C-alpha positions as a LaTeX table, in Angstrom:
\begin{tabular}{lrrr}
\hline
Residue & $x$ (\AA) & $y$ (\AA) & $z$ (\AA) \\
\hline
Met1 & 7.25 & $-19.47$ & $-12.45$ \\
Arg2 & 6.49 & $-23.13$ & $-11.69$ \\
Cys3 & 4.67 & $-23.69$ & $-8.40$ \\
Ala4 & 3.95 & $-26.85$ & $-6.41$ \\
Arg5 & 0.22 & $-27.38$ & $-6.80$ \\
Asp6 & $-0.36$ & $-28.65$ & $-3.25$ \\
Lys7 & 1.14 & $-25.51$ & $-1.65$ \\
Ile8 & $-1.10$ & $-22.95$ & $-3.36$ \\
Thr9 & $-4.37$ & $-22.33$ & $-1.53$ \\
Gly10 & $-5.75$ & $-19.45$ & $-3.58$ \\
Leu11 & $-5.73$ & $-18.12$ & $-7.12$ \\
Tyr12 & $-6.43$ & $-14.42$ & $-7.64$ \\
Val13 & $-7.04$ & $-12.99$ & $-11.12$ \\
His14 & $-6.95$ & $-9.21$ & $-11.54$ \\
Val15 & $-9.25$ & $-8.00$ & $-14.30$ \\
Pro16 & $-8.07$ & $-4.39$ & $-14.69$ \\
Phe17 & $-11.04$ & $-2.88$ & $-16.53$ \\
Cys18 & $-13.71$ & $-0.45$ & $-15.34$ \\
Asp19 & $-16.24$ & 1.76 & $-17.06$ \\
Gly20 & $-14.78$ & 4.71 & $-15.16$ \\
Lys21 & $-12.89$ & 5.57 & $-11.98$ \\
Cys22 & $-14.70$ & 5.83 & $-8.65$ \\
Gly23 & $-13.77$ & 8.89 & $-6.63$ \\
Tyr24 & $-12.29$ & 6.92 & $-3.72$ \\
Cys25 & $-10.59$ & 4.11 & $-5.65$ \\
Ala26 & $-6.81$ & 3.69 & $-5.64$ \\
Phe27 & $-6.73$ & 0.22 & $-7.26$ \\
Tyr28 & $-5.16$ & $-0.18$ & $-10.69$ \\
Ser29 & $-7.67$ & $-0.07$ & $-13.53$ \\
Val30 & $-8.07$ & 1.20 & $-17.09$ \\
Arg31 & $-11.18$ & 2.12 & $-19.03$ \\
Tyr32 & $-12.75$ & $-0.88$ & $-20.73$ \\
Gln33 & $-12.26$ & $-1.32$ & $-24.48$ \\
Glu34 & $-13.32$ & $-4.57$ & $-26.14$ \\
Ala35 & $-10.12$ & $-5.02$ & $-28.18$ \\
Leu36 & $-7.94$ & $-4.18$ & $-25.18$ \\
Ala37 & $-9.81$ & $-6.77$ & $-23.13$ \\
Glu38 & $-9.14$ & $-9.42$ & $-25.77$ \\
Asp39 & $-5.42$ & $-8.58$ & $-25.67$ \\
Tyr40 & $-5.52$ & $-8.87$ & $-21.87$ \\
Leu41 & $-7.11$ & $-12.32$ & $-22.09$ \\
Asp42 & $-4.39$ & $-13.41$ & $-24.54$ \\
Ala43 & $-1.72$ & $-12.27$ & $-22.08$ \\
Leu44 & $-3.49$ & $-13.83$ & $-19.10$ \\
Glu45 & $-3.62$ & $-17.18$ & $-20.86$ \\
Arg46 & 0.15 & $-17.04$ & $-21.36$ \\
Glu47 & 0.74 & $-16.15$ & $-17.71$ \\
Leu48 & $-1.56$ & $-18.92$ & $-16.53$ \\
Ala49 & 0.31 & $-21.47$ & $-18.65$ \\
Ala50 & 3.63 & $-20.29$ & $-17.22$ \\
Ala51 & 2.35 & $-20.69$ & $-13.66$ \\
Gly52 & 2.35 & $-24.46$ & $-14.06$ \\
Pro53 & $-0.14$ & $-26.92$ & $-12.59$ \\
Leu54 & $-2.44$ & $-25.39$ & $-9.99$ \\
Ala55 & $-5.15$ & $-26.93$ & $-7.83$ \\
Pro56 & $-6.41$ & $-24.05$ & $-5.69$ \\
Glu57 & $-9.08$ & $-24.28$ & $-3.03$ \\
Thr58 & $-10.36$ & $-20.84$ & $-3.99$ \\
Ile59 & $-10.44$ & $-18.62$ & $-7.07$ \\
Tyr60 & $-11.12$ & $-14.89$ & $-6.79$ \\
Leu61 & $-11.76$ & $-12.73$ & $-9.86$ \\
Gly62 & $-11.26$ & $-9.11$ & $-8.78$ \\
Gly63 & $-10.39$ & $-5.78$ & $-10.25$ \\
Gly64 & $-11.19$ & $-3.44$ & $-11.62$ \\
Thr65 & $-14.61$ & $-4.72$ & $-12.55$ \\
Pro66 & $-14.61$ & $-8.26$ & $-13.98$ \\
Ser67 & $-18.31$ & $-7.96$ & $-14.82$ \\
Val68 & $-17.58$ & $-5.16$ & $-17.30$ \\
Leu69 & $-16.34$ & $-7.84$ & $-19.71$ \\
Thr70 & $-18.87$ & $-9.03$ & $-22.28$ \\
Ala71 & $-20.65$ & $-12.35$ & $-21.72$ \\
Ser72 & $-18.45$ & $-13.97$ & $-24.38$ \\
Gln73 & $-15.28$ & $-12.59$ & $-22.78$ \\
Leu74 & $-16.38$ & $-13.83$ & $-19.36$ \\
Glu75 & $-17.01$ & $-17.24$ & $-20.88$ \\
Arg76 & $-13.56$ & $-17.21$ & $-22.46$ \\
Leu77 & $-11.98$ & $-16.28$ & $-19.13$ \\
Leu78 & $-13.80$ & $-18.99$ & $-17.19$ \\
Arg79 & $-13.17$ & $-21.71$ & $-19.78$ \\
Met80 & $-9.49$ & $-20.73$ & $-19.83$ \\
Leu81 & $-9.28$ & $-21.31$ & $-16.09$ \\
Leu82 & $-11.25$ & $-24.55$ & $-16.30$ \\
Ala83 & $-8.86$ & $-25.85$ & $-18.95$ \\
Lys84 & $-5.66$ & $-24.90$ & $-17.14$ \\
Ile85 & $-6.29$ & $-25.70$ & $-13.47$ \\
Ser86 & $-7.39$ & $-28.74$ & $-11.50$ \\
Leu87 & $-10.75$ & $-28.44$ & $-9.77$ \\
Ser88 & $-10.03$ & $-31.34$ & $-7.42$ \\
Arg89 & $-9.76$ & $-29.08$ & $-4.36$ \\
Leu90 & $-11.87$ & $-26.12$ & $-5.45$ \\
Leu91 & $-14.40$ & $-25.01$ & $-2.83$ \\
Glu92 & $-15.12$ & $-21.39$ & $-3.67$ \\
Trp93 & $-15.06$ & $-19.28$ & $-6.83$ \\
Thr94 & $-15.78$ & $-15.59$ & $-6.38$ \\
Ile95 & $-16.29$ & $-12.79$ & $-8.88$ \\
Glu96 & $-16.62$ & $-9.07$ & $-8.14$ \\
Ile97 & $-19.57$ & $-7.41$ & $-9.86$ \\
Asn98 & $-20.61$ & $-3.82$ & $-10.45$ \\
Pro99 & $-24.43$ & $-3.96$ & $-10.20$ \\
Gly100 & $-24.83$ & $-1.78$ & $-13.26$ \\
Ser101 & $-22.77$ & $-4.03$ & $-15.54$ \\
Leu102 & $-24.58$ & $-7.33$ & $-14.97$ \\
Asp103 & $-27.22$ & $-8.76$ & $-17.30$ \\
Ala104 & $-29.02$ & $-12.09$ & $-17.59$ \\
Ala105 & $-26.56$ & $-13.47$ & $-20.14$ \\
Lys106 & $-23.57$ & $-12.77$ & $-17.90$ \\
Ala107 & $-25.33$ & $-14.21$ & $-14.84$ \\
Ala108 & $-26.12$ & $-17.38$ & $-16.78$ \\
Val109 & $-22.54$ & $-17.81$ & $-18.00$ \\
Leu110 & $-21.08$ & $-17.31$ & $-14.53$ \\
Thr111 & $-23.34$ & $-19.78$ & $-12.75$ \\
Ala112 & $-23.22$ & $-22.37$ & $-15.54$ \\
Leu113 & $-19.41$ & $-22.48$ & $-15.57$ \\
Gly114 & $-18.90$ & $-22.84$ & $-11.85$ \\
Val115 & $-18.67$ & $-19.44$ & $-10.16$ \\
Asn116 & $-20.41$ & $-19.94$ & $-6.81$ \\
Arg117 & $-19.83$ & $-16.69$ & $-4.90$ \\
Phe118 & $-20.79$ & $-13.24$ & $-6.14$ \\
Ser119 & $-19.56$ & $-10.00$ & $-4.56$ \\
Leu120 & $-21.59$ & $-6.95$ & $-5.58$ \\
Gly121 & $-20.20$ & $-3.46$ & $-5.10$ \\
Ala122 & $-23.41$ & $-1.88$ & $-3.86$ \\
Gln123 & $-21.59$ & 0.66 & $-1.63$ \\
Ala124 & $-24.77$ & 2.70 & $-1.00$ \\
Phe125 & $-28.51$ & 2.69 & $-1.71$ \\
Asp126 & $-29.01$ & 6.40 & $-2.31$ \\
Asp127 & $-28.43$ & 7.79 & $-5.80$ \\
Arg128 & $-27.07$ & 11.11 & $-4.52$ \\
Val129 & $-24.49$ & 9.36 & $-2.34$ \\
Leu130 & $-23.54$ & 7.04 & $-5.20$ \\
Gln131 & $-22.95$ & 10.07 & $-7.42$ \\
Thr132 & $-20.80$ & 11.68 & $-4.72$ \\
Leu133 & $-18.70$ & 8.51 & $-4.61$ \\
Gly134 & $-18.35$ & 8.54 & $-8.40$ \\
Arg135 & $-20.25$ & 5.28 & $-8.89$ \\
Arg136 & $-21.89$ & 4.70 & $-12.27$ \\
His137 & $-24.78$ & 2.53 & $-11.09$ \\
Ala138 & $-28.08$ & 3.56 & $-9.53$ \\
Ala139 & $-29.42$ & 2.27 & $-6.22$ \\
Ala140 & $-32.07$ & 0.19 & $-8.01$ \\
Asp141 & $-29.40$ & $-1.65$ & $-10.02$ \\
Thr142 & $-28.24$ & $-3.60$ & $-6.98$ \\
Ala143 & $-31.67$ & $-5.14$ & $-6.39$ \\
Lys144 & $-31.90$ & $-5.96$ & $-10.10$ \\
Ala145 & $-28.48$ & $-7.64$ & $-10.04$ \\
Val146 & $-29.39$ & $-9.69$ & $-6.97$ \\
Ala147 & $-32.61$ & $-10.83$ & $-8.69$ \\
Leu148 & $-30.71$ & $-11.82$ & $-11.84$ \\
Leu149 & $-28.18$ & $-13.84$ & $-9.86$ \\
Arg150 & $-30.80$ & $-15.57$ & $-7.72$ \\
Lys151 & $-32.77$ & $-16.49$ & $-10.84$ \\
Ala152 & $-29.59$ & $-17.95$ & $-12.35$ \\
Gly153 & $-29.11$ & $-20.11$ & $-9.25$ \\
Ala154 & $-26.69$ & $-18.09$ & $-7.10$ \\
Arg155 & $-26.72$ & $-19.14$ & $-3.45$ \\
Asn156 & $-23.85$ & $-17.10$ & $-2.01$ \\
Leu157 & $-24.01$ & $-13.32$ & $-2.40$ \\
Asn158 & $-21.95$ & $-10.59$ & $-0.77$ \\
Leu159 & $-22.78$ & $-6.89$ & $-0.72$ \\
Asp160 & $-19.99$ & $-4.33$ & $-0.25$ \\
Leu161 & $-20.96$ & $-1.20$ & 1.67 \\
Ile162 & $-18.93$ & 1.92 & 2.46 \\
Ala163 & $-19.23$ & 3.50 & 5.90 \\
Gly164 & $-18.43$ & 7.15 & 6.49 \\
Met165 & $-19.67$ & 8.39 & 3.14 \\
Pro166 & $-19.99$ & 12.13 & 2.50 \\
Asp167 & $-23.57$ & 13.46 & 2.32 \\
Cys168 & $-24.82$ & 10.47 & 4.31 \\
Pro169 & $-26.29$ & 11.34 & 7.74 \\
Arg170 & $-26.77$ & 8.66 & 10.38 \\
Ala171 & $-30.38$ & 7.99 & 9.47 \\
Leu172 & $-29.43$ & 7.40 & 5.84 \\
Trp173 & $-26.58$ & 5.09 & 6.88 \\
Gln174 & $-29.04$ & 3.06 & 8.95 \\
Gln175 & $-31.34$ & 2.87 & 5.93 \\
Thr176 & $-28.37$ & 1.74 & 3.81 \\
Leu177 & $-27.84$ & $-1.19$ & 6.17 \\
Leu178 & $-31.54$ & $-2.03$ & 6.21 \\
Ser179 & $-31.69$ & $-1.90$ & 2.40 \\
Ala180 & $-28.79$ & $-4.32$ & 2.20 \\
Leu181 & $-30.42$ & $-6.71$ & 4.67 \\
Ala182 & $-33.69$ & $-6.57$ & 2.72 \\
Leu183 & $-31.90$ & $-8.22$ & $-0.22$ \\
Ser184 & $-31.05$ & $-11.25$ & 1.98 \\
Pro185 & $-27.34$ & $-11.63$ & 1.16 \\
Glu186 & $-25.29$ & $-14.33$ & 2.86 \\
His187 & $-22.37$ & $-11.97$ & 3.46 \\
Ile188 & $-21.92$ & $-8.22$ & 3.94 \\
Ser189 & $-18.62$ & $-6.31$ & 3.87 \\
Val190 & $-18.52$ & $-2.89$ & 5.54 \\
Tyr191 & $-15.44$ & $-0.87$ & 4.61 \\
Ala192 & $-14.49$ & 2.44 & 6.12 \\
Leu193 & $-14.11$ & 5.16 & 3.49 \\
Thr194 & $-10.41$ & 5.86 & 3.06 \\
Asn195 & $-8.96$ & 9.14 & 1.85 \\
Glu196 & $-6.29$ & 7.72 & $-0.49$ \\
Glu197 & $-3.60$ & 9.90 & $-2.05$ \\
Gly198 & $-4.09$ & 10.32 & $-5.80$ \\
Thr199 & $-7.84$ & 9.76 & $-5.78$ \\
Arg200 & $-10.44$ & 12.26 & $-6.92$ \\
Leu201 & $-11.94$ & 12.26 & $-3.43$ \\
Asn202 & $-8.59$ & 13.22 & $-1.93$ \\
Arg203 & $-8.11$ & 16.04 & $-4.44$ \\
Arg204 & $-11.58$ & 17.45 & $-3.72$ \\
Trp205 & $-10.93$ & 17.25 & 0.02 \\
Arg206 & $-7.60$ & 19.09 & $-0.36$ \\
Gln207 & $-9.33$ & 21.77 & $-2.42$ \\
Gly208 & $-11.94$ & 22.22 & 0.31 \\
Lys209 & $-14.72$ & 20.96 & $-1.97$ \\
Met210 & $-15.61$ & 17.93 & 0.15 \\
Lys211 & $-16.02$ & 17.56 & 3.89 \\
Leu212 & $-15.27$ & 14.14 & 5.37 \\
Leu213 & $-16.58$ & 12.70 & 8.61 \\
Ser214 & $-14.54$ & 12.92 & 11.78 \\
Glu215 & $-12.79$ & 9.78 & 12.98 \\
Glu216 & $-15.18$ & 9.60 & 15.94 \\
Glu217 & $-18.22$ & 9.74 & 13.67 \\
His218 & $-16.64$ & 7.22 & 11.32 \\
Leu219 & $-16.23$ & 4.76 & 14.19 \\
His220 & $-19.81$ & 5.38 & 15.27 \\
Arg221 & $-21.02$ & 4.33 & 11.80 \\
Leu222 & $-19.01$ & 1.11 & 12.05 \\
Asp223 & $-20.49$ & 0.44 & 15.49 \\
Met224 & $-23.97$ & 1.00 & 14.06 \\
Ala225 & $-23.26$ & $-1.57$ & 11.37 \\
Glu226 & $-22.01$ & $-4.17$ & 13.84 \\
Ala227 & $-25.03$ & $-3.79$ & 16.10 \\
Leu228 & $-27.60$ & $-3.97$ & 13.31 \\
Leu229 & $-25.94$ & $-6.83$ & 11.45 \\
Ala230 & $-25.43$ & $-8.87$ & 14.61 \\
Ala231 & $-29.11$ & $-8.44$ & 15.45 \\
Ser232 & $-29.90$ & $-9.80$ & 11.97 \\
Gly233 & $-27.89$ & $-13.00$ & 12.38 \\
Phe234 & $-24.55$ & $-11.95$ & 10.90 \\
Lys235 & $-21.29$ & $-12.77$ & 12.66 \\
Arg236 & $-18.38$ & $-10.34$ & 12.43 \\
Tyr237 & $-15.58$ & $-12.79$ & 11.62 \\
Glu238 & $-13.10$ & $-10.15$ & 10.42 \\
Ile239 & $-12.86$ & $-6.41$ & 11.01 \\
Ser240 & $-14.70$ & $-5.48$ & 7.80 \\
Asn241 & $-16.63$ & $-8.69$ & 7.12 \\
Tyr242 & $-19.88$ & $-10.21$ & 8.35 \\
Ala243 & $-21.40$ & $-13.53$ & 7.35 \\
Arg244 & $-24.15$ & $-15.95$ & 8.14 \\
Asp245 & $-22.82$ & $-19.24$ & 9.48 \\
Gly246 & $-20.90$ & $-21.13$ & 6.81 \\
Phe247 & $-20.67$ & $-18.24$ & 4.35 \\
Glu248 & $-17.36$ & $-16.68$ & 5.41 \\
Cys249 & $-15.14$ & $-15.84$ & 2.42 \\
Arg250 & $-12.71$ & $-18.76$ & 2.23 \\
His251 & $-10.33$ & $-16.94$ & $-0.11$ \\
Asn252 & $-9.81$ & $-13.95$ & 2.15 \\
Leu253 & $-9.64$ & $-16.12$ & 5.27 \\
Ala254 & $-6.76$ & $-18.05$ & 3.72 \\
Cys255 & $-4.89$ & $-14.83$ & 2.94 \\
Trp256 & $-5.39$ & $-13.48$ & 6.47 \\
Arg257 & $-4.16$ & $-16.79$ & 7.89 \\
Gly258 & $-0.94$ & $-16.51$ & 5.90 \\
Glu259 & $-1.62$ & $-19.26$ & 3.39 \\
Glu260 & $-0.04$ & $-19.14$ & $-0.07$ \\
Tyr261 & $-1.67$ & $-17.78$ & $-3.20$ \\
Ile262 & $-0.86$ & $-16.92$ & $-6.80$ \\
Gly263 & $-1.99$ & $-13.67$ & $-8.41$ \\
Leu264 & $-2.35$ & $-13.30$ & $-12.17$ \\
Gly265 & $-2.91$ & $-10.14$ & $-14.19$ \\
Pro266 & $-1.44$ & $-6.63$ & $-13.97$ \\
Ala267 & $-1.01$ & $-5.41$ & $-10.38$ \\
Ala268 & $-1.83$ & $-8.86$ & $-8.97$ \\
Ala269 & 0.06 & $-9.94$ & $-5.84$ \\
Ser270 & 1.39 & $-13.41$ & $-4.95$ \\
His271 & 2.76 & $-15.08$ & $-1.84$ \\
Val272 & 4.62 & $-18.34$ & $-2.37$ \\
Gly273 & 7.16 & $-19.82$ & 0.00 \\
Met274 & 9.56 & $-17.16$ & 1.22 \\
Lys275 & 8.67 & $-14.64$ & $-1.50$ \\
Arg276 & 6.00 & $-12.07$ & $-2.18$ \\
Trp277 & 5.73 & $-10.32$ & $-5.51$ \\
Thr278 & 3.42 & $-7.92$ & $-7.32$ \\
Asn279 & 3.03 & $-7.70$ & $-11.08$ \\
Cys280 & 3.51 & $-4.30$ & $-12.69$ \\
Ala281 & 0.46 & $-2.04$ & $-12.65$ \\
Asp282 & 0.78 & $-1.44$ & $-16.39$ \\
Leu283 & $-1.40$ & $-3.40$ & $-18.82$ \\
Lys284 & 0.77 & $-2.57$ & $-21.83$ \\
Ala285 & 4.03 & $-3.67$ & $-20.17$ \\
Tyr286 & 2.30 & $-6.74$ & $-18.75$ \\
Gly287 & 1.08 & $-7.87$ & $-22.16$ \\
Ala288 & 4.31 & $-7.02$ & $-23.99$ \\
Ala289 & 6.45 & $-9.10$ & $-21.64$ \\
Leu290 & 4.23 & $-12.16$ & $-21.92$ \\
Ala291 & 4.06 & $-11.81$ & $-25.72$ \\
Arg292 & 7.87 & $-12.13$ & $-25.71$ \\
Gly293 & 7.71 & $-15.24$ & $-23.55$ \\
Arg294 & 8.88 & $-13.44$ & $-20.42$ \\
Arg295 & 7.28 & $-13.00$ & $-17.03$ \\
Pro296 & 5.64 & $-9.63$ & $-16.40$ \\
Pro297 & 7.80 & $-7.00$ & $-14.67$ \\
Arg298 & 7.29 & $-7.37$ & $-10.95$ \\
Ala299 & 8.45 & $-6.16$ & $-7.57$ \\
Val300 & 9.77 & $-9.02$ & $-5.45$ \\
Glu301 & 10.16 & $-9.12$ & $-1.67$ \\
Lys302 & 12.18 & $-11.89$ & $-0.05$ \\
Leu303 & 10.66 & $-12.91$ & 3.25 \\
Thr304 & 12.35 & $-13.98$ & 6.45 \\
Pro305 & 10.77 & $-16.19$ & 9.12 \\
Ala306 & 10.45 & $-13.07$ & 11.28 \\
Leu307 & 8.57 & $-11.17$ & 8.57 \\
Lys308 & 6.23 & $-14.10$ & 7.96 \\
Arg309 & 5.51 & $-14.34$ & 11.68 \\
Gln310 & 4.85 & $-10.59$ & 11.82 \\
Asp311 & 2.28 & $-10.90$ & 9.04 \\
Gln312 & 0.62 & $-13.86$ & 10.76 \\
Val313 & 0.27 & $-11.84$ & 13.97 \\
Ile314 & $-1.01$ & $-8.62$ & 12.37 \\
Phe315 & $-3.41$ & $-10.21$ & 9.89 \\
Gly316 & $-4.44$ & $-12.97$ & 12.27 \\
Leu317 & $-5.57$ & $-10.40$ & 14.81 \\
Arg318 & $-7.97$ & $-8.98$ & 12.23 \\
Leu319 & $-9.93$ & $-12.21$ & 12.54 \\
Ala320 & $-12.41$ & $-12.84$ & 15.34 \\
Glu321 & $-10.67$ & $-16.18$ & 15.96 \\
Gly322 & $-7.45$ & $-14.33$ & 16.82 \\
Ile323 & $-4.05$ & $-16.00$ & 17.07 \\
Thr324 & $-2.63$ & $-18.87$ & 19.10 \\
Pro325 & 0.11 & $-18.47$ & 21.73 \\
Glu326 & 2.44 & $-20.24$ & 19.28 \\
Thr327 & 1.78 & $-17.64$ & 16.58 \\
Ala328 & 2.18 & $-14.86$ & 19.16 \\
Ser329 & 5.59 & $-16.15$ & 20.26 \\
Gly330 & 8.02 & $-13.21$ & 20.43 \\
Tyr331 & 5.20 & $-10.65$ & 20.64 \\
Glu332 & 4.11 & $-11.35$ & 24.21 \\
Glu333 & 5.51 & $-8.10$ & 25.64 \\
Ser334 & 3.84 & $-5.92$ & 23.01 \\
Leu335 & 0.56 & $-7.80$ & 23.36 \\
Ala336 & 0.68 & $-7.45$ & 27.14 \\
Thr337 & 1.07 & $-3.67$ & 26.76 \\
Leu338 & $-1.85$ & $-3.58$ & 24.33 \\
Gln339 & $-3.87$ & $-5.69$ & 26.76 \\
Val340 & $-3.33$ & $-3.13$ & 29.53 \\
Ala341 & $-4.54$ & $-0.46$ & 27.08 \\
Gly342 & $-7.73$ & $-2.47$ & 26.51 \\
Leu343 & $-7.00$ & $-3.19$ & 22.84 \\
Val344 & $-6.42$ & $-6.96$ & 22.97 \\
Glu345 & $-7.62$ & $-9.74$ & 25.23 \\
Arg346 & $-7.01$ & $-13.44$ & 25.74 \\
Pro347 & $-10.36$ & $-14.96$ & 26.70 \\
Asn348 & $-9.80$ & $-18.57$ & 25.61 \\
Gly349 & $-6.05$ & $-18.81$ & 25.33 \\
Arg350 & $-6.00$ & $-17.02$ & 21.96 \\
Trp351 & $-5.08$ & $-13.36$ & 21.55 \\
Gln352 & $-7.96$ & $-11.34$ & 20.08 \\
Leu353 & $-8.79$ & $-7.70$ & 19.47 \\
Thr354 & $-11.30$ & $-6.15$ & 21.85 \\
Ala355 & $-14.20$ & $-4.10$ & 20.50 \\
Arg356 & $-12.04$ & $-0.99$ & 21.01 \\
Gly357 & $-9.09$ & $-2.75$ & 19.41 \\
Arg358 & $-11.10$ & $-3.50$ & 16.28 \\
Asn359 & $-11.75$ & 0.21 & 15.88 \\
Leu360 & $-8.04$ & 0.94 & 16.37 \\
Ala361 & $-6.63$ & $-2.02$ & 14.43 \\
Asp362 & $-4.21$ & 0.12 & 12.41 \\
Tyr363 & $-2.76$ & 1.54 & 15.63 \\
Val364 & $-2.42$ & $-1.99$ & 17.04 \\
Ala365 & $-0.53$ & $-3.06$ & 13.90 \\
Val366 & 1.88 & $-0.13$ & 14.20 \\
Glu367 & 2.58 & $-0.95$ & 17.84 \\
Leu368 & 3.30 & $-4.59$ & 16.98 \\
Ile369 & 5.90 & $-3.76$ & 14.32 \\
Arg370 & 7.81 & $-1.19$ & 16.40 \\
\hline
\end{tabular}
């Protein structure tokens, strides 16, 4: 799995451990055990060596919950990356953090070894709502985590919030947004709650034990977020993401723009050249293959120029910057139809979603791939 270093923009590392499973989460994770985490780090080191020389512009440590690792394990992970990759082009290094699993020692390790962007899964600021979501942290933990990171020198913080939460009336959602703003983050992500098959939330909904918001109310919550965040100096640069000037997430921007990236760890995805692949979502199989000197089992998709262009159009439209006429080549008829429907516009020569189109982005994507 040797890759030309100058073609890879991003490096993603999936840390598959959590201290439990959130009710809405469909991402691959296993319950944290210290010995299991050490085995994972052994396997990851082998996979990183097999990837060959890398000089990414961004590194993103996601999961799972990377911050559930001990301070010494986090240090091992970071030093492993520092030893194996070139930092000559590195601009951004992000780690996802559960507010309840951060302490001063971990914050110090992360900032000292070069992590410069911290994404905290706040989700809500009401303990009852957090319990409904199956989160294991309390509302006060987010403020404590922000304070720890600021004291350690962090200058780029993101807070994740979930819109459309059960047991969260409009007034409480507004207070959630205000509570997030009070912590002065540089970036805020607002994700719509999704009812994913196989999650505890979905099972409770099917059993009639949980009532979810209507689509209309869901969209109203997203509109509330946009209005309040815009009034507070945040720019909506992607459907779910808001940032102060200069603090847009470089890693995710590169992915949405169709740039190439390598993913390491179980369930991690990669896009290199005319291929996309995803490692097996099985920690045991992942580690066993690498221990035998083999690549992890993975699902591979061979891309065509048409498929790559389709991705550039669909993901590019998620961005406020939109797509150029060159990128839109071959999609003019579909875009014209969507324009008549008031879902896209072309104000400065670039195709962009309208406000209504942002709320119906999934529908727009379906129409474009017909």
